[in-house]
Tab-separated table of C-alpha atoms and ligand atoms in Angstrom:
chain	number	residue	atom	x	y	z
A	23	MET	CA	94.938	128.261	114.348
A	24	ASP	CA	93.213	126.215	117.046
A	25	LYS	CA	94.453	122.726	116.298
A	26	ASN	CA	92.010	121.223	118.818
A	27	GLN	CA	89.116	121.945	116.455
A	28	TYR	CA	90.488	119.354	114.037
A	29	LYS	CA	89.390	115.772	114.672
A	30	GLY	CA	89.507	112.418	112.949
A	31	ILE	CA	91.329	110.778	110.092
A	32	TYR	CA	89.766	111.086	106.644
A	33	VAL	CA	90.613	108.903	103.681
A	34	PHE	CA	89.789	109.776	100.087
A	35	ALA	CA	88.169	106.554	98.852
A	36	GLU	CA	89.061	106.675	95.179
A	37	GLN	CA	86.669	104.817	92.898
A	38	ARG	CA	86.879	104.431	89.162
A	39	GLY	CA	83.847	103.321	87.203
A	40	GLY	CA	82.168	102.203	90.421
A	41	VAL	CA	85.135	100.136	91.594
A	42	ILE	CA	86.871	101.218	94.784
A	43	GLN	CA	90.617	101.211	94.210
A	44	ASN	CA	92.795	98.928	96.336
A	45	VAL	CA	94.770	101.871	97.676
A	46	ALA	CA	91.617	103.177	99.406
A	47	PHE	CA	91.328	99.922	101.387
A	48	GLU	CA	95.033	100.034	102.200
A	49	LEU	CA	94.745	103.611	103.475
A	50	ILE	CA	91.708	102.740	105.577
A	51	GLY	CA	93.766	99.908	107.092
A	52	LYS	CA	96.565	102.304	108.007
A	53	ALA	CA	94.140	105.023	109.152
A	54	SER	CA	92.428	102.553	111.542
A	55	GLU	CA	95.786	101.716	113.082
A	56	LEU	CA	96.675	105.408	113.523
A	57	ALA	CA	93.176	106.303	114.758
A	58	GLU	CA	93.327	103.665	117.466
A	59	GLY	CA	96.449	105.297	118.911
A	60	ILE	CA	94.855	108.758	119.159
A	61	LYS	CA	91.310	107.543	119.935
A	62	GLU	CA	89.762	109.002	116.799
A	63	GLU	CA	87.475	107.760	114.053
A	64	VAL	CA	88.198	106.899	110.440
A	65	THR	CA	85.989	108.606	107.877
A	66	ALA	CA	86.036	107.697	104.191
A	67	ILE	CA	85.135	110.321	101.589
A	68	LEU	CA	83.345	108.684	98.666
A	69	LEU	CA	82.739	110.846	95.603
A	70	GLY	CA	80.987	109.810	92.401
A	71	TYR	CA	77.633	109.342	90.732
A	72	GLN	CA	75.327	106.576	91.962
A	73	VAL	CA	78.067	105.272	94.238
A	74	GLU	CA	76.261	105.125	97.579
A	75	GLY	CA	76.030	101.344	97.233
A	76	LEU	CA	79.831	101.119	97.586
A	77	ALA	CA	79.900	102.694	101.041
A	78	GLN	CA	79.430	99.444	102.977
A	79	GLN	CA	82.622	98.055	101.410
A	80	LEU	CA	84.539	100.899	103.052
A	81	ILE	CA	82.956	100.186	106.433
A	82	ALA	CA	83.779	96.495	106.059
A	83	ALA	CA	87.388	97.525	105.391
A	84	GLY	CA	87.595	99.516	108.632
A	85	ALA	CA	85.955	102.948	108.115
A	86	ASP	CA	83.696	104.116	110.973
A	87	LYS	CA	81.859	106.570	108.801
A	88	VAL	CA	81.443	107.230	105.083
A	89	LEU	CA	80.619	110.671	103.688
A	90	VAL	CA	79.058	110.240	100.250
A	91	VAL	CA	78.834	113.045	97.727
A	92	ASP	CA	76.710	111.777	94.871
A	93	ASP	CA	76.455	114.120	91.920
A	94	GLU	CA	76.541	113.704	88.162
A	95	CYS	CA	79.491	116.135	87.983
A	96	LEU	CA	81.536	113.576	89.928
A	97	LYS	CA	80.809	110.683	87.558
A	98	ASP	CA	84.305	110.802	86.047
A	99	TYR	CA	87.307	112.316	87.756
A	100	ILE	CA	87.767	115.985	86.872
A	101	THR	CA	89.953	118.105	89.146
A	102	GLU	CA	87.630	121.034	89.846
A	103	PRO	CA	84.443	119.282	91.036
A	104	TYR	CA	86.430	116.764	93.074
A	105	ALA	CA	88.524	119.532	94.644
A	106	GLN	CA	85.409	121.592	95.461
A	107	ALA	CA	83.722	118.595	97.118
A	108	ILE	CA	86.685	117.738	99.334
A	109	VAL	CA	87.459	121.362	100.214
A	110	HIS	CA	83.814	121.729	101.308
A	111	ILE	CA	84.040	118.599	103.471
A	112	VAL	CA	87.340	119.628	105.049
A	113	ASN	CA	86.164	123.179	105.753
A	114	THR	CA	82.911	122.049	107.348
A	115	ARG	CA	84.156	118.918	109.208
A	116	LYS	CA	87.752	119.873	110.039
A	117	PRO	CA	89.620	116.571	109.933
A	118	GLU	CA	92.989	116.372	111.628
A	119	ILE	CA	94.499	114.159	108.905
A	120	VAL	CA	93.593	113.539	105.253
A	121	LEU	CA	95.097	110.590	103.377
A	122	ILE	CA	94.993	110.211	99.600
A	123	GLY	CA	96.316	107.440	97.340
A	124	ALA	CA	99.281	108.502	95.208
A	125	THR	CA	97.553	107.380	92.017
A	126	THR	CA	97.349	109.595	88.940
A	127	ILE	CA	94.098	110.972	90.381
A	128	GLY	CA	95.514	111.438	93.889
A	129	ARG	CA	98.640	113.119	92.567
A	130	ASP	CA	96.481	115.601	90.678
A	131	LEU	CA	94.042	116.181	93.523
A	132	GLY	CA	96.446	116.393	96.494
A	133	PRO	CA	98.362	119.555	95.532
A	134	ARG	CA	95.151	121.320	94.479
A	135	LEU	CA	93.598	120.598	97.872
A	136	SER	CA	96.655	121.605	99.844
A	137	ALA	CA	96.822	124.954	98.021
A	138	ARG	CA	93.121	125.675	98.575
A	139	LEU	CA	93.208	124.586	102.202
A	140	CYS	CA	96.491	126.448	102.903
A	141	THR	CA	98.113	123.397	104.413
A	142	GLY	CA	101.069	121.165	103.614
A	143	LEU	CA	101.116	117.950	101.623
A	144	THR	CA	103.765	115.261	101.801
A	145	ALA	CA	103.675	113.243	98.609
A	146	ASP	CA	104.513	109.577	98.096
A	147	CYS	CA	104.915	108.565	101.732
A	148	THR	CA	106.175	105.088	102.496
A	149	SER	CA	105.369	105.129	106.206
A	150	LEU	CA	103.086	107.057	108.557
A	151	ASP	CA	103.031	107.401	112.325
A	152	ILE	CA	101.803	109.878	114.952
A	153	ASP	CA	103.943	111.441	117.690
A	154	GLU	CA	102.893	112.422	121.217
A	155	ASP	CA	101.926	115.951	120.000
A	156	ARG	CA	99.574	114.399	117.425
A	157	ASN	CA	101.866	115.373	114.565
A	158	LEU	CA	101.604	112.995	111.644
A	159	LEU	CA	105.103	111.676	110.940
A	160	MET	CA	105.177	111.385	107.168
A	161	THR	CA	108.205	109.475	105.905
A	162	ARG	CA	109.266	109.439	102.275
A	163	PRO	CA	112.469	108.915	100.293
A	164	ALA	CA	114.492	112.078	99.726
A	165	PHE	CA	117.634	113.015	97.782
A	166	GLY	CA	117.044	110.457	95.066
A	167	GLY	CA	116.109	107.801	97.578
A	168	ASN	CA	119.428	107.925	99.387
A	169	LEU	CA	117.835	108.827	102.687
A	170	MET	CA	114.404	108.674	104.257
A	171	ALA	CA	113.017	112.025	105.438
A	172	THR	CA	110.312	112.290	108.097
A	173	ILE	CA	108.235	115.405	107.526
A	174	ILE	CA	105.721	117.009	109.896
A	175	CYS	CA	103.154	119.704	109.278
A	176	LYS	CA	103.293	121.478	112.614
A	177	GLU	CA	101.506	124.764	111.980
A	178	HIS	CA	98.605	123.819	109.727
A	179	ARG	CA	95.655	121.469	109.673
A	180	PRO	CA	94.657	119.122	108.203
A	181	GLN	CA	97.888	117.205	107.846
A	182	MET	CA	97.819	115.742	104.347
A	183	SER	CA	99.721	112.980	102.727
A	184	THR	CA	99.601	110.859	99.594
A	185	VAL	CA	100.669	107.218	99.851
A	186	ARG	CA	101.576	104.963	96.965
A	187	PRO	CA	99.417	101.927	96.199
A	188	GLY	CA	100.795	98.697	97.633
A	189	VAL	CA	102.676	100.303	100.525
A	190	MET	CA	100.159	99.988	103.395
A	191	HIS	CA	98.383	96.827	104.503
A	192	ARG	CA	94.631	96.534	104.280
A	193	LYS	CA	92.695	95.137	107.244
A	194	GLU	CA	90.822	91.907	106.995
A	195	ILE	CA	87.389	92.608	105.510
A	196	ASP	CA	84.532	92.223	107.994
A	197	PRO	CA	81.239	92.348	106.051
A	198	SER	CA	79.230	92.458	109.301
A	199	ARG	CA	80.986	95.632	110.509
A	200	LYS	CA	78.598	98.522	111.214
A	201	GLY	CA	79.217	102.186	110.474
A	202	GLU	CA	77.469	105.401	109.575
A	203	ILE	CA	76.791	106.432	105.983
A	204	GLU	CA	75.972	110.106	105.485
A	205	LYS	CA	75.067	111.880	102.260
A	206	VAL	CA	76.651	115.302	101.945
A	207	GLU	CA	75.268	118.063	99.730
A	208	VAL	CA	78.023	120.209	98.267
A	209	PRO	CA	77.197	123.756	97.068
A	210	PHE	CA	79.173	123.374	93.815
A	211	ASP	CA	80.186	126.541	92.005
A	212	ARG	CA	79.527	125.156	88.534
A	213	SER	CA	80.698	128.391	86.881
A	214	LYS	CA	84.235	127.229	87.738
A	215	PHE	CA	83.857	123.940	85.843
A	216	ALA	CA	86.066	124.901	82.915
A	217	VAL	CA	86.904	121.334	81.837
A	218	ARG	CA	84.443	118.928	80.265
A	219	LEU	CA	85.083	115.257	79.568
A	220	ILE	CA	84.262	114.706	75.919
A	221	LYS	CA	85.443	111.182	75.303
A	222	ARG	CA	86.885	108.347	77.296
A	223	GLU	CA	89.158	105.766	75.718
A	224	VAL	CA	90.214	102.823	77.803
A	225	GLU	CA	93.487	101.218	76.791
A	226	THR	CA	92.950	97.499	76.300
A	227	LYS	CA	95.500	95.505	78.218
A	228	ASN	CA	96.040	91.784	78.170
A	229	LEU	CA	98.577	91.853	80.961
A	230	ILE	CA	97.843	91.903	84.667
A	231	ASP	CA	98.975	95.006	86.551
A	232	ILE	CA	102.255	94.085	88.257
A	233	THR	CA	100.905	95.312	91.601
A	234	GLU	CA	98.213	92.598	91.392
A	235	ALA	CA	100.497	89.707	90.374
A	236	ASN	CA	101.246	86.908	92.851
A	237	VAL	CA	104.512	86.016	91.168
A	238	LEU	CA	106.818	88.502	89.451
A	239	ILE	CA	109.896	87.798	87.384
A	240	SER	CA	111.841	91.009	87.272
A	241	GLY	CA	114.780	91.632	84.977
A	242	GLY	CA	117.566	94.176	85.226
A	243	ARG	CA	120.561	95.288	83.207
A	244	GLY	CA	122.118	91.856	83.711
A	245	VAL	CA	119.355	90.335	81.540
A	246	GLY	CA	120.563	92.534	78.702
A	247	THR	CA	118.965	93.895	75.568
A	248	GLY	CA	119.111	90.692	73.520
A	249	ASP	CA	116.734	87.764	74.004
A	250	GLY	CA	117.063	87.836	77.814
A	251	PHE	CA	113.544	89.082	78.424
A	252	ASP	CA	112.125	86.391	76.100
A	253	LYS	CA	113.726	83.855	78.448
A	254	LEU	CA	112.057	85.548	81.424
A	255	ARG	CA	108.694	85.542	79.604
A	256	LYS	CA	109.044	81.832	78.877
A	257	LEU	CA	109.684	81.114	82.547
A	258	ALA	CA	106.785	83.414	83.486
A	259	LYS	CA	104.461	81.399	81.262
A	260	THR	CA	105.342	78.132	82.994
A	261	ILE	CA	104.570	79.468	86.467
A	262	ASN	CA	101.777	81.909	85.641
A	263	ALA	CA	103.870	84.938	86.550
A	264	GLU	CA	104.137	88.481	85.201
A	265	VAL	CA	107.360	90.082	83.986
A	266	SER	CA	108.572	93.368	85.462
A	267	SER	CA	111.897	95.180	85.475
A	268	SER	CA	114.297	97.627	87.041
A	269	ARG	CA	114.471	101.182	85.796
A	270	ALA	CA	117.634	100.422	83.834
A	271	MET	CA	115.615	98.325	81.385
A	272	VAL	CA	112.857	100.921	81.106
A	273	ASP	CA	115.477	103.575	80.335
A	274	ALA	CA	116.945	101.202	77.745
A	275	GLY	CA	113.521	101.007	76.054
A	276	ILE	CA	113.195	97.245	76.666
A	277	MET	CA	110.262	97.459	79.096
A	278	PRO	CA	107.378	99.956	79.417
A	279	HIS	CA	107.331	102.256	82.461
A	280	GLU	CA	104.159	100.591	83.786
A	281	ARG	CA	106.281	97.448	84.400
A	282	GLN	CA	108.988	99.285	86.400
A	283	VAL	CA	109.421	98.328	90.034
A	284	GLY	CA	110.849	100.858	92.471
A	285	GLN	CA	110.750	104.336	93.828
A	286	THR	CA	109.781	105.964	90.530
A	287	GLY	CA	107.929	102.873	89.323
A	288	LYS	CA	105.468	100.680	91.192
A	289	THR	CA	105.539	99.217	94.679
A	290	VAL	CA	104.855	95.498	94.555
A	291	ARG	CA	104.343	92.873	97.226
A	292	PRO	CA	103.952	89.519	95.447
A	293	ASP	CA	104.202	86.121	97.129
A	294	LEU	CA	107.311	85.428	95.053
A	295	TYR	CA	109.703	87.928	93.431
A	296	PHE	CA	112.533	86.860	91.135
A	297	ALA	CA	115.242	89.540	90.833
A	298	CYS	CA	117.235	88.542	87.748
A	299	GLY	CA	120.370	90.504	86.938
A	300	ILE	CA	119.298	93.308	89.258
A	301	SER	CA	121.953	94.817	91.524
A	302	GLY	CA	119.585	95.905	94.311
A	303	ALA	CA	119.921	99.697	94.237
A	304	ILE	CA	118.039	101.384	97.089
A	305	GLN	CA	115.523	102.869	94.628
A	306	HIS	CA	114.705	99.383	93.340
A	307	LEU	CA	114.498	97.838	96.817
A	308	ALA	CA	112.017	100.557	97.847
A	309	GLY	CA	109.526	98.982	95.452
A	310	MET	CA	109.935	95.274	96.187
A	311	GLU	CA	111.563	94.499	99.532
A	312	GLU	CA	108.166	93.769	101.127
A	313	SER	CA	107.657	90.787	98.793
A	314	ASP	CA	106.976	87.586	100.737
A	315	PHE	CA	109.797	85.547	99.212
A	316	ILE	CA	112.632	86.929	97.089
A	317	ILE	CA	114.867	84.840	94.845
A	318	ALA	CA	117.859	86.733	93.457
A	319	ILE	CA	119.948	85.563	90.513
A	320	ASN	CA	123.150	87.538	90.013
A	321	LYS	CA	126.636	86.698	88.822
A	322	ASP	CA	128.168	88.996	91.453
A	323	LYS	CA	128.018	87.310	94.851
A	324	PHE	CA	128.464	90.719	96.533
A	325	ALA	CA	125.465	92.306	94.790
A	326	PRO	CA	123.332	94.145	97.405
A	327	ILE	CA	120.197	92.311	96.216
A	328	PHE	CA	121.439	89.236	98.108
A	329	GLN	CA	121.062	91.158	101.377
A	330	VAL	CA	117.269	91.307	100.984
A	331	SER	CA	116.736	87.966	99.254
A	332	ASP	CA	115.479	84.800	100.912
A	333	MET	CA	117.299	82.649	98.378
A	334	GLY	CA	120.266	83.607	96.239
A	335	ILE	CA	121.687	81.978	93.124
A	336	VAL	CA	125.127	83.171	92.070
A	337	GLY	CA	125.461	82.664	88.337
A	338	ASP	CA	124.637	83.736	84.823
A	339	VAL	CA	120.964	84.541	84.454
A	340	HIS	CA	121.077	83.477	80.777
A	341	LYS	CA	122.018	79.948	81.823
A	342	ILE	CA	119.950	79.654	85.014
A	343	ILE	CA	116.582	80.874	83.677
A	344	PRO	CA	116.388	78.305	80.812
A	345	ILE	CA	117.403	75.495	83.213
A	346	LEU	CA	114.688	76.571	85.689
A	347	THR	CA	112.112	76.767	82.880
A	348	GLU	CA	113.081	73.332	81.602
A	349	LYS	CA	112.873	71.772	85.073
A	350	ILE	CA	109.469	73.297	85.782
A	351	GLU	CA	108.130	72.260	82.370
A	352	ALA	CA	109.361	68.714	83.033
A	353	LEU	CA	107.515	68.717	86.366
A	354	HIS	CA	104.324	69.904	84.654
A	355	ASN	CA	104.642	67.178	82.019
A	356	LYS	CA	105.242	64.552	84.690
A	357	LYS	CA	102.073	65.663	86.491
A	358	LYS	CA	100.061	65.489	83.254
A	359	ALA	CA	101.340	61.988	82.411
B	417	LIG	C1	115.702	109.412	91.731
B	417	LIG	C2	115.957	108.016	91.255
B	417	LIG	C3	114.891	107.151	91.144
B	417	LIG	C4	115.096	105.834	90.718
B	417	LIG	N1	114.037	104.995	90.623
B	417	LIG	C5	114.239	103.690	90.312
B	417	LIG	C6	113.157	102.748	90.281
B	417	LIG	O1	111.989	103.081	90.475
B	417	LIG	N2	113.443	101.460	89.993
B	417	LIG	C7	114.722	101.015	89.736
B	417	LIG	O2	114.899	99.818	89.479
B	417	LIG	N3	115.741	101.882	89.731
B	417	LIG	C8	115.541	103.216	89.999
B	417	LIG	N4	116.590	104.065	89.972
B	417	LIG	C9	117.864	103.605	89.406
B	417	LIG	C10	118.693	102.827	90.406
B	417	LIG	O3	119.506	103.706	91.139
B	417	LIG	C11	119.615	101.840	89.644
B	417	LIG	O4	120.387	102.558	88.718
B	417	LIG	C12	118.865	100.754	88.901
B	417	LIG	O5	117.941	100.117	89.757
B	417	LIG	C13	119.868	99.731	88.395
B	417	LIG	O6	119.206	98.750	87.650
B	417	LIG	P1	119.800	97.280	87.538
B	417	LIG	O7	119.926	96.671	88.893
B	417	LIG	O8	118.981	96.589	86.524
B	417	LIG	O9	121.223	97.553	86.890
B	417	LIG	P2	122.673	97.509	87.506
B	417	LIG	O10	122.779	98.280	88.745
B	417	LIG	O11	123.609	97.846	86.390
B	417	LIG	O12	122.868	95.980	87.911
B	417	LIG	C14	122.970	94.944	87.005
B	417	LIG	C15	123.268	93.703	87.803
B	417	LIG	O13	123.222	92.586	86.944
B	417	LIG	C16	124.285	91.709	87.295
B	417	LIG	N5	124.584	90.948	86.091
B	417	LIG	C17	125.186	91.360	84.949
B	417	LIG	N6	125.235	90.384	84.038
B	417	LIG	C18	124.628	89.314	84.616
B	417	LIG	C19	124.365	87.996	84.177
B	417	LIG	N7	124.675	87.588	82.944
B	417	LIG	N8	123.741	87.150	85.043
B	417	LIG	C20	123.419	87.536	86.286
B	417	LIG	N9	123.652	88.777	86.753
B	417	LIG	C21	124.243	89.653	85.922
B	417	LIG	C22	125.394	92.600	87.770
B	417	LIG	O14	126.253	91.884	88.647
B	417	LIG	C23	124.619	93.693	88.491
B	417	LIG	O15	124.462	93.401	89.852
B	417	LIG	C24	116.396	105.388	90.397
B	417	LIG	C25	117.476	106.276	90.517
B	417	LIG	C26	117.260	107.559	90.938
B	417	LIG	C27	118.445	108.482	91.079
């Protein structure tokens, strides 16, 4: 394989219902940083139906070029048409690197692409870099999160990686940024479209996704299975926060998986993260240590969570949370009066 034929960094710009997902902007941010180092361009791949109007958003976020495949078969995500479109783009354009968000869609698409393109895929990366031989250094937790492994794809191109939402930083949006938008015609083999979307049911949710919350109050085993989480919810209400948890409480059936922070849950980066009764296992830290300000409440002063926290309170979470709630409520009432 002549590796020199492969140029540029491509990002799969995932959109759902005409809304570009945050992870696409984050990946474009990271891709721009990597591209600068190897003097290459960032190209976003935008697939969908009647989505061309979204392309400028990707340029404003840092893409130099947007390849748009607009076809009715791409209206909703279905593996086969999406895989055919990207395989066509990769085979005709030969990118050096392809980045995909590790969303449910990206996790379905990535392995399919890597098999069809006969190249490697490193899933769920937490950091990306490029070495002097232009190998993409793809770092991800290994052995249950106990060590970080840096993986390279030396023999094959493109180098492909999925990255979890919330891990990379997006660039500042520049609406005046100029770039090229190109429509690509894909010769779809529709005889291979074995799956049809019959019905779509969107789960109605009243809660904000924890990855979008500015303030998170997270509870662990120390909060317990009694009324501990009700106390956290009460505090959350007073400061307009969302409640999340460690895996221990998801395993205990107290919290749903979508509220789990950590390596096998979600990566969050709120302005303020309360870690209540959470020990600070490496798999939990992997999902929250980038938070701007961390307040840990734990009765064990040697708990590892205190090593990453900006403020630590040693004590019983069942006593401290109600006191905090009371004090904040009193402040609110004072302001109102
Ligand atoms: C492959 C793999 C993936 C994993 N993925 C995740 C993940 O995504 N997210 C995750 O969170 N974990 C994950 N884990 C599990 C992780 O290793 C820990 O087991 C888990 O994070 C522990 O949760 P915890 O801190 O709530 O509980 P514990 O470790 O049991 O800690 C409870 C803490 O509460 C304190 N405490 C007890 N009572 C009180 C009280 N009354 N007041 C104040 N403090 C109190 C204790 O001192 C202790 O520090 C994963 C593990 C593996 C092997």
